mmCIF file of C-alpha atoms in Angstrom:
data_model
loop_
_atom_site.group_PDB
_atom_site.id
_atom_site.type_symbol
_atom_site.label_atom_id
_atom_site.label_comp_id
_atom_site.label_asym_id
_atom_site.label_seq_id
_atom_site.Cartn_x
_atom_site.Cartn_y
_atom_site.Cartn_z
ATOM 1 C CA MET A 10 -21.537 0.249 -30.228
ATOM 2 C CA SER A 11 -25.028 -0.870 -29.249
ATOM 3 C CA VAL A 12 -25.885 -3.115 -26.357
ATOM 4 C CA ASN A 13 -27.035 -5.841 -28.755
ATOM 5 C CA ASN A 14 -23.682 -5.890 -30.540
ATOM 6 C CA THR A 15 -21.837 -6.088 -27.216
ATOM 7 C CA LEU A 16 -23.969 -8.985 -26.011
ATOM 8 C CA GLU A 17 -23.534 -10.708 -29.357
ATOM 9 C CA LYS A 18 -19.751 -10.488 -29.136
ATOM 10 C CA ILE A 19 -19.738 -11.719 -25.533
ATOM 11 C CA CYS A 20 -21.967 -14.683 -26.357
ATOM 12 C CA THR A 21 -19.945 -15.491 -29.481
ATOM 13 C CA SER A 22 -16.679 -15.379 -27.550
ATOM 14 C CA LEU A 23 -18.057 -17.567 -24.774
ATOM 15 C CA GLY A 24 -19.461 -19.990 -27.324
ATOM 16 C CA LYS A 25 -16.136 -20.379 -29.127
ATOM 17 C CA ASN A 26 -14.019 -20.817 -26.010
ATOM 18 C CA ASN A 27 -16.563 -22.549 -23.802
ATOM 19 C CA LYS A 28 -15.750 -25.899 -22.212
ATOM 20 C CA PRO A 29 -17.902 -28.321 -20.214
ATOM 21 C CA THR A 30 -15.569 -27.810 -17.260
ATOM 22 C CA TYR A 31 -16.292 -24.069 -17.193
ATOM 23 C CA VAL A 32 -20.053 -24.657 -17.092
ATOM 24 C CA VAL A 33 -19.882 -27.231 -14.319
ATOM 25 C CA MET A 34 -17.432 -25.137 -12.281
ATOM 26 C CA ALA A 35 -19.746 -22.118 -12.578
ATOM 27 C CA ILE A 36 -22.695 -24.196 -11.373
ATOM 28 C CA ALA A 37 -20.656 -25.566 -8.454
ATOM 29 C CA THR A 38 -19.591 -22.032 -7.487
ATOM 30 C CA VAL A 39 -23.184 -20.776 -7.438
ATOM 31 C CA LYS A 40 -24.295 -23.815 -5.424
ATOM 32 C CA GLY A 41 -21.431 -23.341 -2.976
ATOM 33 C CA ILE A 42 -22.571 -19.766 -2.299
ATOM 34 C CA CYS A 43 -26.355 -19.937 -2.541
ATOM 35 C CA ARG A 44 -27.185 -23.279 -0.943
ATOM 36 C CA PRO A 45 -25.571 -22.498 2.446
ATOM 37 C CA ILE A 46 -27.256 -19.078 2.431
ATOM 38 C CA PHE A 47 -30.691 -20.546 1.724
ATOM 39 C CA THR A 48 -30.114 -23.229 4.332
ATOM 40 C CA MET A 49 -29.294 -20.659 7.015
ATOM 41 C CA MET A 50 -32.370 -18.603 6.037
ATOM 42 C CA ASP A 51 -34.711 -21.470 6.962
ATOM 43 C CA LYS A 52 -36.355 -20.240 10.152
ATOM 44 C CA LYS A 53 -38.174 -23.504 10.820
ATOM 45 C CA GLU A 54 -35.012 -25.587 11.091
ATOM 46 C CA ASN A 55 -32.920 -26.107 14.207
ATOM 47 C CA PRO A 56 -29.921 -23.687 14.324
ATOM 48 C CA GLU A 57 -27.378 -26.442 14.906
ATOM 49 C CA THR A 58 -28.821 -28.510 12.062
ATOM 50 C CA LYS A 59 -28.726 -25.510 9.747
ATOM 51 C CA LYS A 60 -25.121 -24.801 10.642
ATOM 52 C CA TYR A 61 -24.094 -28.423 10.086
ATOM 53 C CA THR A 62 -25.883 -28.639 6.725
ATOM 54 C CA ALA A 63 -24.538 -25.295 5.464
ATOM 55 C CA ILE A 64 -20.940 -26.191 6.315
ATOM 56 C CA ARG A 65 -21.276 -29.566 4.633
ATOM 57 C CA GLU A 66 -22.776 -28.049 1.476
ATOM 58 C CA GLY A 67 -20.064 -25.412 1.263
ATOM 59 C CA LEU A 68 -17.235 -27.910 1.763
ATOM 60 C CA THR A 69 -18.712 -30.218 -0.875
ATOM 61 C CA GLU A 70 -18.620 -27.536 -3.566
ATOM 62 C CA ILE A 71 -15.153 -26.353 -2.504
ATOM 63 C CA ILE A 72 -13.898 -29.874 -3.152
ATOM 64 C CA ALA A 73 -15.956 -30.265 -6.339
ATOM 65 C CA ILE A 74 -14.677 -27.187 -8.199
ATOM 66 C CA PRO A 75 -10.986 -28.199 -8.577
ATOM 67 C CA VAL A 76 -11.956 -31.857 -9.125
ATOM 68 C CA TYR A 77 -14.224 -30.878 -12.017
ATOM 69 C CA TRP A 78 -11.436 -28.852 -13.606
ATOM 70 C CA ALA A 79 -8.768 -31.539 -13.190
ATOM 71 C CA SER A 80 -11.022 -34.351 -14.407
ATOM 72 C CA GLY A 81 -12.120 -32.396 -17.464
ATOM 73 C CA GLU A 82 -8.605 -31.370 -18.442
ATOM 74 C CA ILE A 83 -7.177 -34.865 -18.002
ATOM 75 C CA ALA A 84 -9.975 -36.438 -20.016
ATOM 76 C CA GLY A 85 -9.612 -33.779 -22.712
ATOM 77 C CA LYS A 86 -5.945 -34.622 -23.179
ATOM 78 C CA LEU A 87 -6.971 -38.116 -24.250
ATOM 79 C CA ALA A 88 -8.509 -36.629 -27.401
ATOM 80 C CA HIS A 89 -5.037 -36.340 -28.934
ATOM 81 C CA ALA A 90 -4.613 -40.094 -28.528
ATOM 82 C CA PHE A 91 -7.824 -40.781 -30.452
ATOM 83 C CA ALA A 92 -7.673 -38.005 -33.048
ATOM 84 C CA LYS A 93 -5.015 -39.666 -35.194
ATOM 85 C CA PRO A 94 -5.166 -40.496 -38.934
ATOM 86 C CA LYS A 95 -4.995 -44.231 -38.288
ATOM 87 C CA ASN A 96 -8.380 -44.050 -36.555
ATOM 88 C CA PHE A 97 -9.997 -42.416 -39.607
ATOM 89 C CA MET A 98 -8.709 -44.620 -42.436
ATOM 90 C CA ASP A 99 -8.849 -48.229 -43.486
ATOM 91 C CA GLY A 100 -6.579 -50.458 -41.404
ATOM 92 C CA ALA A 101 -5.010 -52.149 -44.434
ATOM 93 C CA LEU A 102 -4.245 -48.830 -46.130
ATOM 94 C CA TYR A 103 -2.724 -47.432 -42.935
ATOM 95 C CA LYS A 104 -0.547 -50.519 -42.592
ATOM 96 C CA GLN A 105 0.666 -50.037 -46.177
ATOM 97 C CA TYR A 106 1.413 -46.392 -45.415
ATOM 98 C CA LYS A 107 3.424 -47.310 -42.324
ATOM 99 C CA ASN A 108 5.344 -49.929 -44.310
ATOM 100 C CA GLY A 109 6.380 -47.302 -46.865
ATOM 101 C CA MET A 110 4.002 -48.328 -49.652
ATOM 102 C CA LYS A 111 2.991 -44.726 -50.414
ATOM 103 C CA THR A 112 1.003 -45.208 -53.561
ATOM 104 C CA PRO A 113 -1.321 -42.372 -54.660
ATOM 105 C CA GLU A 114 -4.287 -44.240 -53.221
ATOM 106 C CA VAL A 115 -2.595 -44.782 -49.860
ATOM 107 C CA VAL A 116 -1.272 -41.228 -49.650
ATOM 108 C CA LYS A 117 -4.702 -39.756 -50.473
ATOM 109 C CA ALA A 118 -6.362 -41.946 -47.855
ATOM 110 C CA PHE A 119 -3.817 -40.830 -45.258
ATOM 111 C CA GLU A 120 -4.202 -37.136 -46.099
ATOM 112 C CA ASP A 121 -7.998 -37.375 -45.934
ATOM 113 C CA ALA A 122 -7.779 -39.168 -42.590
ATOM 114 C CA LYS A 123 -5.402 -36.521 -41.288
ATOM 115 C CA VAL A 124 -7.876 -33.763 -42.176
ATOM 116 C CA LEU A 125 -10.697 -35.651 -40.476
ATOM 117 C CA ALA A 126 -8.592 -36.132 -37.358
ATOM 118 C CA GLU A 127 -7.767 -32.424 -37.156
ATOM 119 C CA ASN A 128 -11.405 -31.412 -37.704
ATOM 120 C CA ASN A 129 -12.714 -33.831 -35.113
ATOM 121 C CA LEU A 130 -10.099 -33.071 -32.461
ATOM 122 C CA PRO A 131 -12.005 -30.114 -30.881
ATOM 123 C CA LYS A 132 -15.255 -32.101 -30.803
ATOM 124 C CA MET A 133 -13.567 -35.114 -29.276
ATOM 125 C CA ASN A 134 -11.828 -32.872 -26.751
ATOM 126 C CA LYS A 135 -15.099 -31.370 -25.496
ATOM 127 C CA ASN A 136 -16.922 -34.697 -25.490
ATOM 128 C CA LEU A 137 -14.181 -36.315 -23.435
ATOM 129 C CA MET A 138 -14.185 -33.319 -21.063
ATOM 130 C CA PHE A 139 -17.916 -33.785 -20.564
ATOM 131 C CA MET A 140 -17.398 -37.477 -19.852
ATOM 132 C CA GLY A 141 -14.617 -36.547 -17.427
ATOM 133 C CA VAL A 142 -16.760 -34.175 -15.362
ATOM 134 C CA CYS A 143 -19.627 -36.695 -15.351
ATOM 135 C CA GLY A 144 -17.274 -39.349 -14.050
ATOM 136 C CA ALA A 145 -16.009 -36.940 -11.410
ATOM 137 C CA ALA A 146 -19.557 -36.143 -10.273
ATOM 138 C CA LEU A 147 -20.503 -39.823 -10.060
ATOM 139 C CA PHE A 148 -17.399 -41.345 -8.505
ATOM 140 C CA VAL A 149 -14.490 -39.022 -7.657
ATOM 141 C CA ILE A 150 -16.264 -36.231 -5.763
ATOM 142 C CA PRO A 151 -18.442 -38.511 -3.562
ATOM 143 C CA ALA A 152 -15.361 -40.541 -2.649
ATOM 144 C CA LEU A 153 -13.295 -37.464 -1.793
ATOM 145 C CA CYS A 154 -16.139 -35.912 0.197
ATOM 146 C CA SER A 155 -16.539 -39.101 2.181
ATOM 147 C CA VAL A 156 -12.839 -39.121 3.013
ATOM 148 C CA ALA A 157 -12.325 -35.381 3.633
ATOM 149 C CA ILE A 158 -15.640 -34.004 4.914
ATOM 150 C CA LYS A 159 -16.743 -36.773 7.258
ATOM 151 C CA PRO A 160 -13.838 -36.342 9.734
ATOM 152 C CA ILE A 161 -14.335 -32.561 9.720
ATOM 153 C CA MET A 162 -18.070 -32.792 10.392
ATOM 154 C CA ASN A 163 -17.542 -35.457 13.064
ATOM 155 C CA LYS A 164 -15.093 -33.152 14.822
ATOM 156 C CA ILE A 165 -17.546 -30.239 14.659
ATOM 157 C CA GLN A 166 -20.340 -32.408 16.068
ATOM 158 C CA LYS A 167 -18.059 -33.656 18.826
ATOM 159 C CA ASN A 168 -17.082 -30.107 19.814
ATOM 160 C CA ASN A 169 -20.729 -28.993 19.826
ATOM 161 C CA SER A 170 -21.738 -31.986 21.952
ATOM 162 C CA GLN A 171 -18.945 -31.225 24.424
ATOM 163 C CA LYS A 172 -20.064 -27.599 24.687
ATOM 164 C CA HIS A 173 -23.659 -28.623 25.403
ATOM 165 C CA LEU A 174 -22.450 -31.119 27.984
ATOM 166 C CA ASP A 175 -20.334 -28.502 29.739
ATOM 167 C CA ILE A 176 -23.216 -26.045 29.835
ATOM 168 C CA SER A 177 -25.751 -28.595 31.091
ATOM 169 C CA THR A 178 -23.502 -29.713 33.951
ATOM 170 C CA GLN A 179 -23.084 -26.190 35.285
ATOM 171 C CA GLN A 180 -25.624 -25.268 37.966
ATOM 172 C CA PRO A 181 -26.899 -21.697 37.578
ATOM 173 C CA ILE A 182 -25.971 -19.337 40.385
ATOM 174 C CA GLU A 183 -29.548 -18.084 40.722
ATOM 175 C CA LYS A 184 -30.792 -21.612 41.225
ATOM 176 C CA SER A 185 -28.301 -22.336 44.001
ATOM 177 C CA LEU A 186 -29.117 -19.063 45.749
ATOM 178 C CA ASN A 187 -32.868 -19.591 45.616
ATOM 179 C CA LEU A 188 -32.710 -23.254 46.554
ATOM 180 C CA ALA A 189 -33.167 -22.546 50.276
ATOM 181 C CA TYR A 190 -36.429 -20.714 49.543
ATOM 182 C CA SER A 191 -37.917 -23.505 47.454
ATOM 183 C CA PRO A 192 -40.998 -25.255 48.965
ATOM 184 C CA ASP A 193 -39.321 -28.601 48.277
ATOM 185 C CA PHE A 194 -36.117 -27.666 50.098
ATOM 186 C CA GLN A 195 -35.538 -29.972 53.063
ATOM 187 C CA ARG A 196 -33.737 -28.368 56.008
ATOM 188 C CA GLY A 197 -31.431 -30.821 57.653
ATOM 189 C CA GLU A 198 -30.149 -30.843 61.201
ATOM 190 C CA GLY A 199 -27.113 -28.859 60.173
ATOM 191 C CA TYR A 200 -29.204 -26.074 58.732
ATOM 192 C CA LYS A 201 -28.928 -22.857 60.759
ATOM 193 C CA HIS A 202 -30.914 -19.620 60.610
ATOM 194 C CA LEU A 203 -29.252 -16.236 60.699
ATOM 195 C CA ASN A 204 -29.469 -14.756 64.204
ATOM 196 C CA SER A 205 -29.619 -11.169 63.022
ATOM 197 C CA PHE A 206 -33.400 -11.051 63.232
ATOM 198 C CA TYR A 207 -35.842 -12.062 65.933
ATOM 199 C CA ARG A 208 -37.578 -15.341 65.015
ATOM 200 C CA GLY A 209 -39.650 -15.824 68.180
ATOM 201 C CA THR A 210 -43.404 -16.347 68.375
ATOM 202 C CA ASN A 211 -45.431 -13.231 67.675
ATOM 203 C CA SER A 212 -47.896 -12.760 70.522
ATOM 204 C CA GLY A 213 -49.476 -10.067 72.594
ATOM 205 C CA MET A 214 -50.926 -6.745 71.560
ATOM 206 C CA LYS A 215 -49.916 -5.228 68.250
ATOM 207 C CA VAL A 216 -49.373 -1.501 68.126
ATOM 208 C CA GLY A 217 -50.414 0.440 65.077
ATOM 209 C CA GLY A 218 -51.896 -2.578 63.372
ATOM 210 C CA VAL A 219 -48.486 -3.922 62.434
#
């Protein structure tokens, strides 16, 4: 079996069984993986900003994937409510059929409408799925992200701010040790020198040039 035949079968199978929900879910999966990676690869951006943006992008797509699937499937189920013979035949003839007046004309109209309903069911199913995922992208996902992601990101920002505050309030050990040797250090009355070394005035003859 050649490569062309294999690709043809794969594409044919995907084309027959493809749904709008599958396409949108695949796109959301790729975005959920690639966008955070590209965001973290930006060397010009602040590290904390990159981290915040990457987490938000990843969480958005994690929420979007199941919402796309659920919205598409629910909307697709509505196709069975629309793909009925009564929607494809004259209202008066359908009323006669329901009332038991099954003349040849009425029966033929009903059978033709039934065939049309069955043929149009798959098309209506996919169209309603597409409308479902569009509605999810416009309304459902933004609302859920606002409710679910905002508290998470606020908590992360609060924790990061607390960490920076804790670090900034700690005085480095090296700074405290070298403070006494700073030119701006003011020695108070309580300041005492160590008495281990002679601190008197150097006078008289020096021996050896020292």
